[in-house]
Coordinates of C-alpha atoms in Angstrom, one line a residue:
Chain C
X210 CA 0.0 0.0 0.0
X211 CA 3.1 2.2 0.4
X212 CA 3.0 4.8 -2.4
X213 CA -0.3 3.5 -3.7
X214 CA -3.4 5.4 -4.6
X215 CA -6.0 4.0 -2.1
X216 CA -9.7 4.3 -2.5
X217 CA -11.9 4.0 0.6
X218 CA -14.8 2.0 -0.8
X219 CA -18.2 3.3 0.2
X220 CA -21.1 0.8 0.8
X221 CA -24.6 1.3 1.9
X222 CA -26.8 -1.6 2.9
X223 CA -24.5 -4.1 1.3
X224 CA -24.2 -2.3 -2.1
X225 CA -21.2 -0.4 -3.4
X226 CA -22.1 3.3 -3.7
X227 CA -21.7 5.0 -7.1
X228 CA -19.2 7.5 -5.7
X229 CA -16.8 4.5 -5.3
X230 CA -16.6 4.1 -9.0
X231 CA -16.0 7.8 -9.5
X232 CA -13.1 7.5 -7.0
X233 CA -11.8 4.4 -8.8
X234 CA -11.8 6.3 -12.1
X235 CA -10.0 9.2 -10.5
X236 CA -7.6 6.8 -8.7
X237 CA -6.8 4.9 -11.9
X238 CA -5.8 8.2 -13.6
X239 CA -3.6 9.1 -10.7
X240 CA -2.0 5.7 -10.4
X241 CA -1.2 5.6 -14.1
X242 CA 0.3 9.0 -14.1
X243 CA 2.4 8.3 -11.0
X244 CA 3.3 4.8 -12.1
X245 CA 1.9 3.2 -9.0
X246 CA -0.9 0.8 -7.9
X247 CA -4.5 1.4 -7.2
X248 CA -5.8 -0.3 -4.0
X249 CA -9.4 -0.4 -3.0
X250 CA -9.9 -0.6 0.8
X251 CA -13.2 -2.4 1.6
X252 CA -14.6 -2.3 5.2
X253 CA -17.7 -4.1 6.4
X254 CA -19.0 -7.4 7.5
X255 CA -19.6 -10.2 4.9
X256 CA -18.5 -7.8 2.1
X257 CA -15.7 -9.7 0.5
X258 CA -18.0 -10.8 -2.3
X259 CA -18.2 -7.2 -3.3
X260 CA -14.5 -7.3 -4.3
X261 CA -15.7 -8.7 -7.7
X262 CA -17.3 -5.4 -8.5
X263 CA -14.1 -3.4 -7.9
X264 CA -12.2 -4.7 -10.9
X265 CA -10.8 -1.2 -11.7
X266 CA -8.4 -1.7 -8.7
X267 CA -5.2 -3.6 -8.8
X268 CA -6.1 -5.3 -5.6
X269 CA -8.7 -5.1 -2.9
X270 CA -7.8 -5.0 0.8
X271 CA -10.7 -6.3 2.9
X272 CA -11.3 -5.7 6.6
X273 CA -14.3 -7.4 8.2
X274 CA -15.7 -7.0 11.7
X275 CA -19.2 -6.9 13.1
X276 CA -18.7 -3.2 14.2
X277 CA -18.3 -2.3 10.6
X278 CA -21.5 -4.0 9.4
X279 CA -23.2 -0.6 8.8
X280 CA -21.5 2.7 8.6
X281 CA -20.3 3.6 12.1
X282 CA -18.1 6.8 12.1
X283 CA -15.8 6.0 15.1
X284 CA -15.4 2.3 14.1
X285 CA -14.6 3.1 10.5
X286 CA -12.1 5.8 11.5
X287 CA -10.4 3.5 14.0
X288 CA -10.2 0.7 11.4
X289 CA -8.9 3.0 8.6
X290 CA -6.3 4.6 10.8
X291 CA -5.0 1.2 11.7
X292 CA -5.0 0.0 8.1
X293 CA -2.9 3.0 6.8
X294 CA -0.7 3.5 9.9
X295 CA 3.0 3.3 8.8
X296 CA 2.1 2.5 5.2
X297 CA 2.3 6.0 3.6
X298 CA -0.1 5.7 0.6
X299 CA 0.5 8.5 -1.9
X300 CA -3.2 9.6 -1.8
X301 CA -6.1 8.3 0.2
X302 CA -9.4 9.0 -1.6
X303 CA -12.7 9.3 0.3
X304 CA -16.1 10.2 -1.1
X305 CA -17.2 13.8 -0.7
X306 CA -20.3 12.3 0.8
X307 CA -22.1 11.9 4.1
X308 CA -19.8 9.0 4.9
X309 CA -16.5 10.1 3.3
X310 CA -16.6 13.5 5.0
X311 CA -17.0 11.9 8.4
X312 CA -13.8 10.0 7.8
X313 CA -11.4 12.2 5.8
X314 CA -10.6 14.8 8.4
X315 CA -10.2 12.5 11.3
X316 CA -8.2 10.0 9.3
X317 CA -5.9 12.8 8.0
X318 CA -5.4 14.1 11.6
X319 CA -4.6 10.7 13.0
X320 CA -2.1 10.0 10.2
X321 CA -0.8 13.6 10.5
X322 CA -1.6 14.3 6.8
X323 CA -3.1 17.3 5.0
X324 CA -6.6 16.9 3.5
X325 CA -8.0 18.4 0.3
X326 CA -11.8 18.5 0.1
X327 CA -14.3 18.7 -2.7
X328 CA -11.8 17.6 -5.4
X329 CA -13.4 17.3 -8.8
X330 CA -10.5 16.4 -11.0
X331 CA -6.9 15.4 -10.7
X332 CA -3.9 15.8 -13.0
X333 CA -0.3 15.0 -13.2
X334 CA 1.9 18.0 -13.9
X335 CA 5.6 17.1 -14.1
X336 CA 6.5 15.4 -10.8
X337 CA 3.4 16.7 -9.1
X338 CA -0.1 15.4 -8.7
X339 CA -2.6 18.2 -8.6
X340 CA -6.3 18.7 -7.8
X341 CA -9.0 21.0 -8.9
X342 CA -11.8 21.6 -6.3
X343 CA -15.0 23.5 -6.5
X344 CA -15.6 26.1 -3.9
X345 CA -17.9 29.0 -3.1
X346 CA -21.0 27.2 -4.3
X347 CA -19.3 26.2 -7.6
X348 CA -18.5 29.9 -8.5
X349 CA -14.8 29.3 -8.2
X350 CA -12.4 26.5 -8.8
X351 CA -9.4 26.2 -6.6
X352 CA -6.2 24.4 -7.8
X353 CA -3.4 23.0 -5.7
X354 CA -0.8 20.3 -5.3
X355 CA -1.6 17.0 -3.6
X356 CA 1.1 17.3 -0.9
X357 CA 3.7 14.5 -0.8
X358 CA 4.6 12.0 0.4
X359 CA 1.0 11.4 1.4
X360 CA -2.4 13.1 1.8
X361 CA -6.1 12.5 2.0
X362 CA -8.6 13.9 -0.6
X363 CA -12.4 13.8 -0.8
X364 CA -13.8 13.3 -4.3
X365 CA -17.0 14.9 -5.6
X366 CA -19.2 13.4 -8.3
X367 CA -19.1 15.2 -11.6
X368 CA -15.4 15.1 -12.6
X369 CA -15.3 11.5 -13.7
X370 CA -17.9 9.1 -15.1
X371 CA -18.7 6.3 -12.7
X372 CA -18.7 3.9 -15.7
X373 CA -15.0 4.5 -16.2
X374 CA -14.5 3.0 -12.7
X375 CA -16.4 -0.2 -13.5
X376 CA -14.2 -2.9 -14.9
X377 CA -15.2 -6.5 -15.2
X378 CA -12.2 -8.2 -13.6
X379 CA -11.7 -10.0 -10.3
X380 CA -8.8 -8.3 -8.5
X381 CA -6.6 -10.1 -6.0
X382 CA -7.9 -9.9 -2.4
X383 CA -5.8 -9.2 0.6
X384 CA -7.5 -9.9 4.0
X385 CA -6.4 -7.4 6.6
X386 CA -6.0 -8.2 10.3
X387 CA -8.7 -6.8 12.6
X388 CA -7.1 -3.9 14.6
X389 CA -7.5 -3.4 18.3
X390 CA -10.1 -1.1 19.6
X391 CA -13.1 -1.8 17.4
X392 CA -15.1 -3.1 20.4
X393 CA -14.5 0.0 22.3
X394 CA -15.6 2.7 19.9
X395 CA -17.9 5.6 21.0
X396 CA -20.4 5.5 18.2
X397 CA -22.9 2.8 17.3
X398 CA -25.2 2.3 14.3
X399 CA -28.7 2.1 15.7
X400 CA -31.2 1.9 12.9
X401 CA -32.2 3.2 9.4
X402 CA -35.0 5.6 9.0
X403 CA -36.7 4.9 5.7
X404 CA -37.7 7.9 3.5
X405 CA -41.3 9.0 4.0
X406 CA -43.7 7.2 1.7
X407 CA -46.9 8.5 0.1
X408 CA -45.7 11.5 -1.9
X409 CA -45.0 11.4 -5.7
X410 CA -41.6 10.0 -6.7
X411 CA -39.9 13.0 -8.4
X412 CA -37.3 10.6 -9.9
X413 CA -40.1 9.2 -12.1
X414 CA -41.6 12.5 -13.3
X415 CA -41.0 13.5 -16.9
X416 CA -41.3 17.2 -16.1
X417 CA -40.0 18.9 -13.0
X418 CA -40.5 22.6 -12.1
X419 CA -37.7 23.0 -9.5
X420 CA -37.5 26.0 -7.2
X421 CA -34.6 27.4 -5.3
X422 CA -33.8 30.2 -2.9
X423 CA -34.8 32.7 -5.7
X424 CA -38.5 32.1 -5.0
X425 CA -38.0 34.0 -1.8
X426 CA -40.8 32.7 0.4
X427 CA -43.3 29.9 0.9
X428 CA -46.3 31.8 -0.6
X429 CA -44.5 31.9 -4.0
X430 CA -44.4 28.1 -4.2
X431 CA -48.0 28.3 -5.3
X432 CA -46.8 30.2 -8.5
X433 CA -44.5 27.2 -9.3
X434 CA -47.3 24.8 -8.5
X435 CA -49.5 26.5 -11.1
X436 CA -46.8 26.4 -13.7
X437 CA -46.2 22.7 -13.0
X438 CA -49.9 22.0 -13.4
X439 CA -50.0 23.8 -16.7
X440 CA -46.9 21.8 -17.9
X441 CA -48.2 18.5 -16.5
X442 CA -45.3 18.2 -14.1
X443 CA -44.6 18.5 -10.4
X444 CA -42.7 20.9 -8.2
X445 CA -39.3 19.9 -6.7
X446 CA -36.7 22.0 -5.0
X447 CA -33.1 22.6 -3.9
X448 CA -31.8 22.4 -0.4
X449 CA -32.7 25.9 1.0
X450 CA -36.3 25.4 0.0
X451 CA -36.6 22.1 1.8
X452 CA -34.8 23.3 4.9
X453 CA -37.3 26.2 5.1
X454 CA -40.0 23.6 4.9
X455 CA -41.5 25.3 1.9
X456 CA -41.6 21.8 0.3
X457 CA -41.5 18.4 1.9
X458 CA -38.1 16.5 1.9
X459 CA -39.5 14.0 -0.7
X460 CA -39.1 16.8 -3.2
X461 CA -35.4 17.4 -2.7
X462 CA -33.2 17.2 -5.8
X463 CA -29.5 16.8 -5.3
X464 CA -26.7 15.0 -3.5
X465 CA -28.8 14.2 -0.3
X466 CA -32.1 14.0 -2.1
X467 CA -33.1 12.3 -5.4
X468 CA -31.1 11.9 -8.6
X469 CA -33.5 12.9 -11.4
X470 CA -33.3 12.6 -15.2
X471 CA -36.6 14.2 -16.4
X472 CA -37.3 15.2 -20.0
X473 CA -37.5 18.8 -18.8
X474 CA -35.9 20.3 -15.7
X475 CA -37.0 23.9 -15.3
X476 CA -34.7 25.4 -12.6
X477 CA -36.2 28.6 -11.1
X478 CA -34.0 30.7 -8.9
X479 CA -31.5 27.9 -8.4
X480 CA -27.8 28.9 -8.4
X481 CA -26.6 25.4 -9.4
X482 CA -24.3 24.6 -6.4
X483 CA -22.3 21.3 -6.9
X484 CA -24.6 19.5 -4.4
X485 CA -27.6 20.3 -6.5
X486 CA -26.0 19.7 -9.9
X487 CA -25.1 16.2 -8.7
X488 CA -28.8 15.4 -8.7
X489 CA -30.0 16.8 -12.0
X490 CA -27.2 17.5 -14.5
X491 CA -28.2 14.5 -16.6
X492 CA -31.7 15.8 -17.3
X493 CA -32.6 15.7 -21.0
X494 CA -33.4 19.4 -21.2
X495 CA -32.4 21.9 -18.5
X496 CA -33.8 25.4 -18.7
X497 CA -32.5 27.8 -16.0
X498 CA -33.9 31.1 -14.9
X499 CA -31.8 33.1 -12.5
X500 CA -31.3 36.8 -12.2
X501 CA -27.5 36.3 -11.5
X502 CA -26.1 35.8 -15.0
X503 CA -22.9 34.4 -13.4
X504 CA -24.8 31.6 -11.5
X505 CA -23.0 28.3 -12.0
X506 CA -26.2 26.7 -13.3
X507 CA -25.8 28.5 -16.7
X508 CA -22.6 26.4 -17.1
X509 CA -24.5 23.2 -17.6
X510 CA -28.1 24.3 -18.4
X511 CA -29.1 24.0 -22.1
X512 CA -31.1 27.2 -22.1
X513 CA -31.2 30.1 -19.7
X514 CA -32.5 33.5 -19.0
X515 CA -31.2 36.1 -16.5
X516 CA -34.6 37.5 -15.5
X517 CA -36.6 37.8 -12.3
X518 CA -38.1 34.4 -11.6
X519 CA -41.1 35.8 -9.7
X520 CA -42.0 37.9 -12.8
X521 CA -41.3 35.1 -15.2
X522 CA -43.3 32.3 -13.6
X523 CA -46.8 33.8 -14.0
X524 CA -45.9 35.1 -17.5
X525 CA -44.7 31.7 -18.6
X526 CA -47.7 30.0 -17.0
X527 CA -50.0 32.2 -19.0
X528 CA -48.2 31.4 -22.3
X529 CA -48.2 27.7 -21.6
X530 CA -51.9 27.7 -20.9
X531 CA -52.5 29.6 -24.2
X532 CA -50.5 27.0 -26.1
Chain O
X292 CA -26.8 19.5 28.4
X293 CA -24.1 22.1 27.7
X294 CA -23.5 22.9 24.1
X295 CA -20.9 24.9 22.3
X296 CA -21.9 26.1 18.8
X297 CA -19.0 27.1 16.5
X298 CA -19.9 29.7 13.8
X299 CA -17.8 31.0 11.0
X300 CA -18.3 33.8 8.4
X301 CA -18.1 32.9 4.7
X302 CA -18.1 34.9 1.4
X303 CA -21.6 36.2 0.4
X304 CA -22.1 34.3 -2.8
X305 CA -24.7 36.8 -4.1
X306 CA -21.7 39.2 -4.6
X307 CA -19.3 39.0 -7.5
X308 CA -16.2 37.1 -6.5
X309 CA -13.0 38.6 -7.8
X310 CA -9.6 36.9 -8.1
X311 CA -6.6 38.9 -6.8
X312 CA -4.2 39.3 -9.7
X313 CA -1.1 38.9 -7.6
X314 CA -2.0 36.0 -5.3
X315 CA -4.3 34.3 -7.7
X316 CA -6.6 33.7 -4.8
X317 CA -10.0 35.1 -3.8
X318 CA -9.7 38.9 -3.4
X319 CA -10.8 39.5 0.1
X320 CA -10.5 43.3 0.0
X321 CA -14.1 44.1 -0.9
X322 CA -15.6 40.8 0.0
X323 CA -18.8 40.8 1.9
X324 CA -18.9 38.2 4.6
X325 CA -22.0 36.6 6.1
X326 CA -22.6 33.9 8.7
X327 CA -22.3 30.3 7.4
X328 CA -25.9 29.2 6.8
X329 CA -25.4 25.7 8.2
X330 CA -24.0 27.2 11.4
X331 CA -27.3 28.9 11.9
X332 CA -29.0 25.5 11.7
X333 CA -26.4 24.2 14.3
X334 CA -27.5 27.1 16.6
X335 CA -31.1 26.3 16.1
X336 CA -30.6 22.6 17.0
X337 CA -28.6 23.6 20.1
X338 CA -31.5 25.9 21.2
X339 CA -34.0 23.1 20.6
X340 CA -31.9 20.7 22.8
X341 CA -31.7 23.4 25.5
X342 CA -35.4 23.8 25.5
X343 CA -35.9 20.1 25.9
X344 CA -33.2 19.2 28.3
X345 CA -32.0 22.3 29.9
X346 CA -28.3 23.3 30.0
X347 CA -26.4 26.1 28.3
X348 CA -25.6 27.2 24.8
X349 CA -22.4 29.0 24.1
X350 CA -21.8 30.5 20.7
X351 CA -18.2 31.0 19.6
X352 CA -17.1 32.8 16.4
X353 CA -13.9 34.3 15.0
X354 CA -13.6 38.1 14.8
X355 CA -14.1 38.4 11.0
X356 CA -16.9 40.3 9.3
X357 CA -19.8 41.8 11.2
X358 CA -19.7 39.3 14.0
X359 CA -21.0 41.4 16.8
X360 CA -24.4 41.7 15.3
X361 CA -24.5 37.9 14.6
X362 CA -23.5 37.3 18.2
X363 CA -26.2 39.6 19.6
X364 CA -28.7 37.9 17.4
X365 CA -27.7 34.5 18.8
X366 CA -28.1 35.9 22.3
X367 CA -31.5 37.3 21.4
X368 CA -32.5 33.9 20.2
X369 CA -31.5 32.3 23.5
X370 CA -27.8 31.6 23.6
X371 CA -26.4 32.0 27.2
X372 CA -23.0 33.2 26.3
X373 CA -21.5 34.7 23.1
X374 CA -17.8 34.6 22.5
X375 CA -15.5 36.2 20.0
X376 CA -12.1 34.9 19.2
X377 CA -9.9 38.0 18.7
X378 CA -6.4 38.4 17.3
X379 CA -4.3 39.7 14.4
X380 CA -5.2 38.9 10.9
X381 CA -8.3 36.8 11.6
X382 CA -10.3 38.6 8.9
X383 CA -7.9 37.6 6.1
X384 CA -9.6 34.3 5.3
X385 CA -8.7 31.4 7.6
X386 CA -8.0 27.9 6.3
X387 CA -10.2 25.2 7.9
X388 CA -7.1 23.9 9.7
X389 CA -6.4 27.3 11.3
X390 CA -10.0 27.8 12.1
X391 CA -10.2 24.4 13.7
X392 CA -7.0 25.1 15.7
X393 CA -8.6 28.3 17.1
X394 CA -12.0 26.6 17.8
X395 CA -10.5 23.6 19.5
X396 CA -8.5 25.9 21.8
X397 CA -11.5 28.1 22.6
X398 CA -14.1 25.3 22.9
X399 CA -12.3 23.8 25.9
X400 CA -12.8 27.0 27.9
X401 CA -16.6 26.6 28.1
X402 CA -18.6 23.6 29.4
X403 CA -19.6 21.3 26.6
X404 CA -21.2 17.9 26.4
X405 CA -21.7 18.5 22.7
X406 CA -20.1 20.8 20.1
X407 CA -22.3 21.6 17.1
X408 CA -21.4 23.4 13.9
X409 CA -22.4 23.4 10.3
X410 CA -21.4 20.2 8.5
X411 CA -19.5 22.3 6.0
X412 CA -19.1 25.8 4.7
X413 CA -19.1 27.1 1.1
X414 CA -15.4 28.0 1.2
X415 CA -14.0 24.8 2.8
X416 CA -11.0 23.5 0.9
X417 CA -8.7 21.9 3.5
X418 CA -11.2 20.0 5.6
X419 CA -14.3 20.8 7.5
X420 CA -14.0 22.8 10.7
X421 CA -16.2 20.5 12.8
X422 CA -14.6 17.3 11.8
X423 CA -11.1 18.8 12.3
X424 CA -12.1 20.1 15.8
X425 CA -13.3 16.6 16.7
X426 CA -10.0 15.2 15.5
X427 CA -8.0 17.7 17.5
X428 CA -10.0 17.1 20.6
X429 CA -10.1 13.3 20.2
X430 CA -13.9 13.3 20.2
X431 CA -16.1 11.3 17.8
X432 CA -17.6 13.2 14.9
X433 CA -20.8 12.7 13.0
X434 CA -21.7 15.0 10.1
X435 CA -24.8 15.5 7.9
X436 CA -26.9 15.5 11.0
X437 CA -30.6 16.6 10.7
X438 CA -31.8 15.8 14.3
X439 CA -30.2 15.3 17.7
X440 CA -31.9 13.5 20.6
X441 CA -30.8 12.6 24.1
X442 CA -31.8 9.1 25.1
X443 CA -30.8 7.3 28.3
X444 CA -27.6 9.3 28.8
X445 CA -26.5 8.9 25.1
X446 CA -26.9 11.2 22.2
X447 CA -28.6 10.0 19.1
X448 CA -27.7 11.8 15.9
X449 CA -29.9 11.3 12.8
X450 CA -27.5 11.2 9.8
X451 CA -28.7 11.9 6.3
X452 CA -27.9 9.7 3.4
X453 CA -28.9 10.2 -0.3
X454 CA -32.4 9.5 -1.5
X455 CA -34.1 10.5 1.7
X456 CA -32.6 7.6 3.8
X457 CA -31.4 8.4 7.3
X458 CA -29.6 6.5 10.0
X459 CA -29.6 7.0 13.7
X460 CA -26.1 6.9 15.2
X461 CA -25.7 6.6 19.0
X462 CA -22.8 8.4 20.6
X463 CA -21.5 7.8 24.1
X464 CA -19.7 10.8 25.8
X465 CA -18.7 14.1 24.3
X466 CA -19.0 14.5 20.5
X467 CA -18.8 17.0 17.7
X468 CA -21.8 17.0 15.4
X469 CA -21.9 18.6 11.9
X470 CA -25.4 19.9 11.4
X471 CA -26.8 19.7 7.8
X472 CA -30.2 21.1 8.8
X473 CA -32.0 21.7 12.1
X474 CA -35.3 19.9 12.9
X475 CA -37.1 23.2 12.3
X476 CA -36.1 26.2 10.1
X477 CA -33.8 28.6 12.2
X478 CA -35.9 30.9 14.3
X479 CA -36.4 34.5 13.4
X480 CA -35.8 37.1 16.0
X481 CA -37.2 40.6 15.8
X482 CA -34.8 43.6 15.7
X483 CA -36.1 45.0 19.0
X484 CA -34.9 41.8 20.8
X485 CA -31.5 42.1 19.1
X486 CA -31.3 45.8 20.2
X487 CA -32.2 44.7 23.7
X488 CA -29.4 42.1 23.6
X489 CA -26.9 44.8 22.5
X490 CA -27.7 46.6 25.7
X491 CA -27.8 43.7 28.1
X492 CA -25.3 41.1 26.7
X493 CA -21.6 41.2 26.9
X494 CA -19.6 39.6 24.2
X495 CA -16.8 37.7 25.8
X496 CA -13.4 37.9 24.1
X497 CA -11.0 35.0 23.8
X498 CA -7.4 35.7 22.7
X499 CA -6.4 33.7 19.6
X500 CA -3.0 33.2 21.1
X501 CA -0.6 31.1 19.2
X502 CA -3.0 28.4 18.0
X503 CA -1.3 27.6 14.7
X504 CA -2.5 25.5 11.9
X505 CA -0.4 22.6 10.7
X506 CA -0.8 20.2 7.8
X507 CA -1.6 23.1 5.5
X508 CA -2.8 22.4 2.0
X509 CA -1.0 24.3 -0.8
X510 CA -3.6 26.2 -2.9
X511 CA -1.9 27.6 -6.0
X512 CA -4.7 29.5 -7.5
X513 CA -8.4 30.1 -8.0
X514 CA -10.4 30.8 -11.1
X515 CA -13.9 31.3 -12.3
X516 CA -14.8 27.9 -13.9
X517 CA -14.8 28.1 -17.7
X518 CA -17.2 25.3 -18.7
X519 CA -16.9 23.9 -22.2
X520 CA -20.6 24.6 -22.7
X521 CA -22.8 27.5 -21.6
X522 CA -26.5 27.7 -21.7
X523 CA -27.9 29.4 -24.8
X524 CA -29.3 32.6 -23.2
X525 CA -32.8 33.8 -24.1
X526 CA -32.7 37.5 -24.0
X527 CA -35.4 40.2 -23.9
X528 CA -38.1 41.5 -21.5
X529 CA -39.8 39.0 -19.1
X530 CA -42.8 38.9 -21.6
X531 CA -40.4 38.1 -24.5
X532 CA -38.5 35.5 -22.5
X533 CA -41.8 33.8 -21.5
X534 CA -43.0 33.9 -25.1
X535 CA -39.7 32.4 -26.5
X536 CA -39.6 29.7 -23.7
X537 CA -43.2 28.6 -24.3
X538 CA -42.3 28.3 -28.0
X539 CA -39.2 26.3 -27.2
X540 CA -41.2 23.9 -25.0
X541 CA -43.8 23.5 -27.6
X542 CA -41.2 22.7 -30.3
X543 CA -39.8 20.1 -28.0
X544 CA -43.2 18.5 -27.5
X545 CA -43.2 19.4 -23.8
X546 CA -46.4 21.5 -24.1
X547 CA -49.5 20.2 -25.8

């Protein structure tokens, strides 16, 4: 593992999460450029069979223990710190996700390494490995060097296609010894809370009228509802709208909500932060309305207009009804 | 339950962000700073816990931006103590590592069963303040938390996963929690209460001292992303844009 690019595999309920393949694609590029190996580190209980799905790696290091059966922050951190102690991998990649971000900083601190977060792409420039990370809601991109001899980085979706990290090959497996301390961790997985049922599934809707902070208040959601009705679609939203309880959590599009691919995604007053883009950038047609013409959403929408959404929504509803 | 809430100020993204030609980094000279939105959720969750279980809420921030008003607002909402970390150069944009060093040093000065902060901030590049504070203090960390409960002497943090799935994680002893959203939208407080807090509340000051960051991440430059594609912009008045959009949707078969 010394000098390797190491990917911390993410699993949820016995399945490998898609971000793992994004990391494997990124890791493969780094490993090739730095002429080193790509190792996938797989933690869990009864997970060794998943190694077959990690063919992009040169080998899979597996650590199994009952405390790792479901994601448990302190147990995973204790295990990873023991796995990497004294091994100096060139880069340890974690997902820029609910799990990966719980681990990256603590792991880096325990190993006395710097950490680079929200990395989207990597490159090899001469002797250096570099990263590009999105910051300030996607309005800026920061570039830097991945410090040697070792560092931790979190990887965001969007820079590499997950398919590039899926290789049909059975890599060699190394079983890692169980480190001390896993029975004495201070966090414990208790239970899953299933998503609320009963609402429409926005992932199955062909037309989404999606609202963001730009709609300003709860009363204006009715304007979007009317437009959605005229278009035969439903209303969804970005994080601030859900957090303000202007829409139920079942309507959240993005990293922590639903991934959607509708025929039409009408983004109203949504800036297009990376967390939101992750959930909707594969929509067939994205039309964005935002008064800020520098909003990141115009970087990946197909059509856009920099006008006031609250003025546009009723005007568009009227035109659609006429049609 | 005694809770310390860590708050930071971040660039206001509504403003234009400029790159300094000499440093190639974000130009901070005319930057407007605002409280990190997720920290406001952390404060709300702390206040909800205090209402349910008693205890104290201490809000700690770094002296950068218009922090006094934010601290008085926190006091008006129900925080028991408000603390400002003061020192040289704190308004020049702190790395997460430096911020965590300051927070970790300060948090120990006030009673805390829990430390809450926003799970991340829009300008994080070298880690997340809460996770780094936990690592420095040797406390467990759980991020993406949307609800905190106290059950039989243990804390249960509800952690958010994609697709609306959540998991309850039980924590024994002190912990740092990164809050993604509070159980309720952050409370609003009327200006008169903030004004009253300005008269009655004293902002405590904590000297930054020599808490230095280590494990720094070299950032060589920043730029406005130049995406290969850009949306085709529809121009004109609102009426004209609505007209053109309706026509576009009709052509695509999206409107009958």
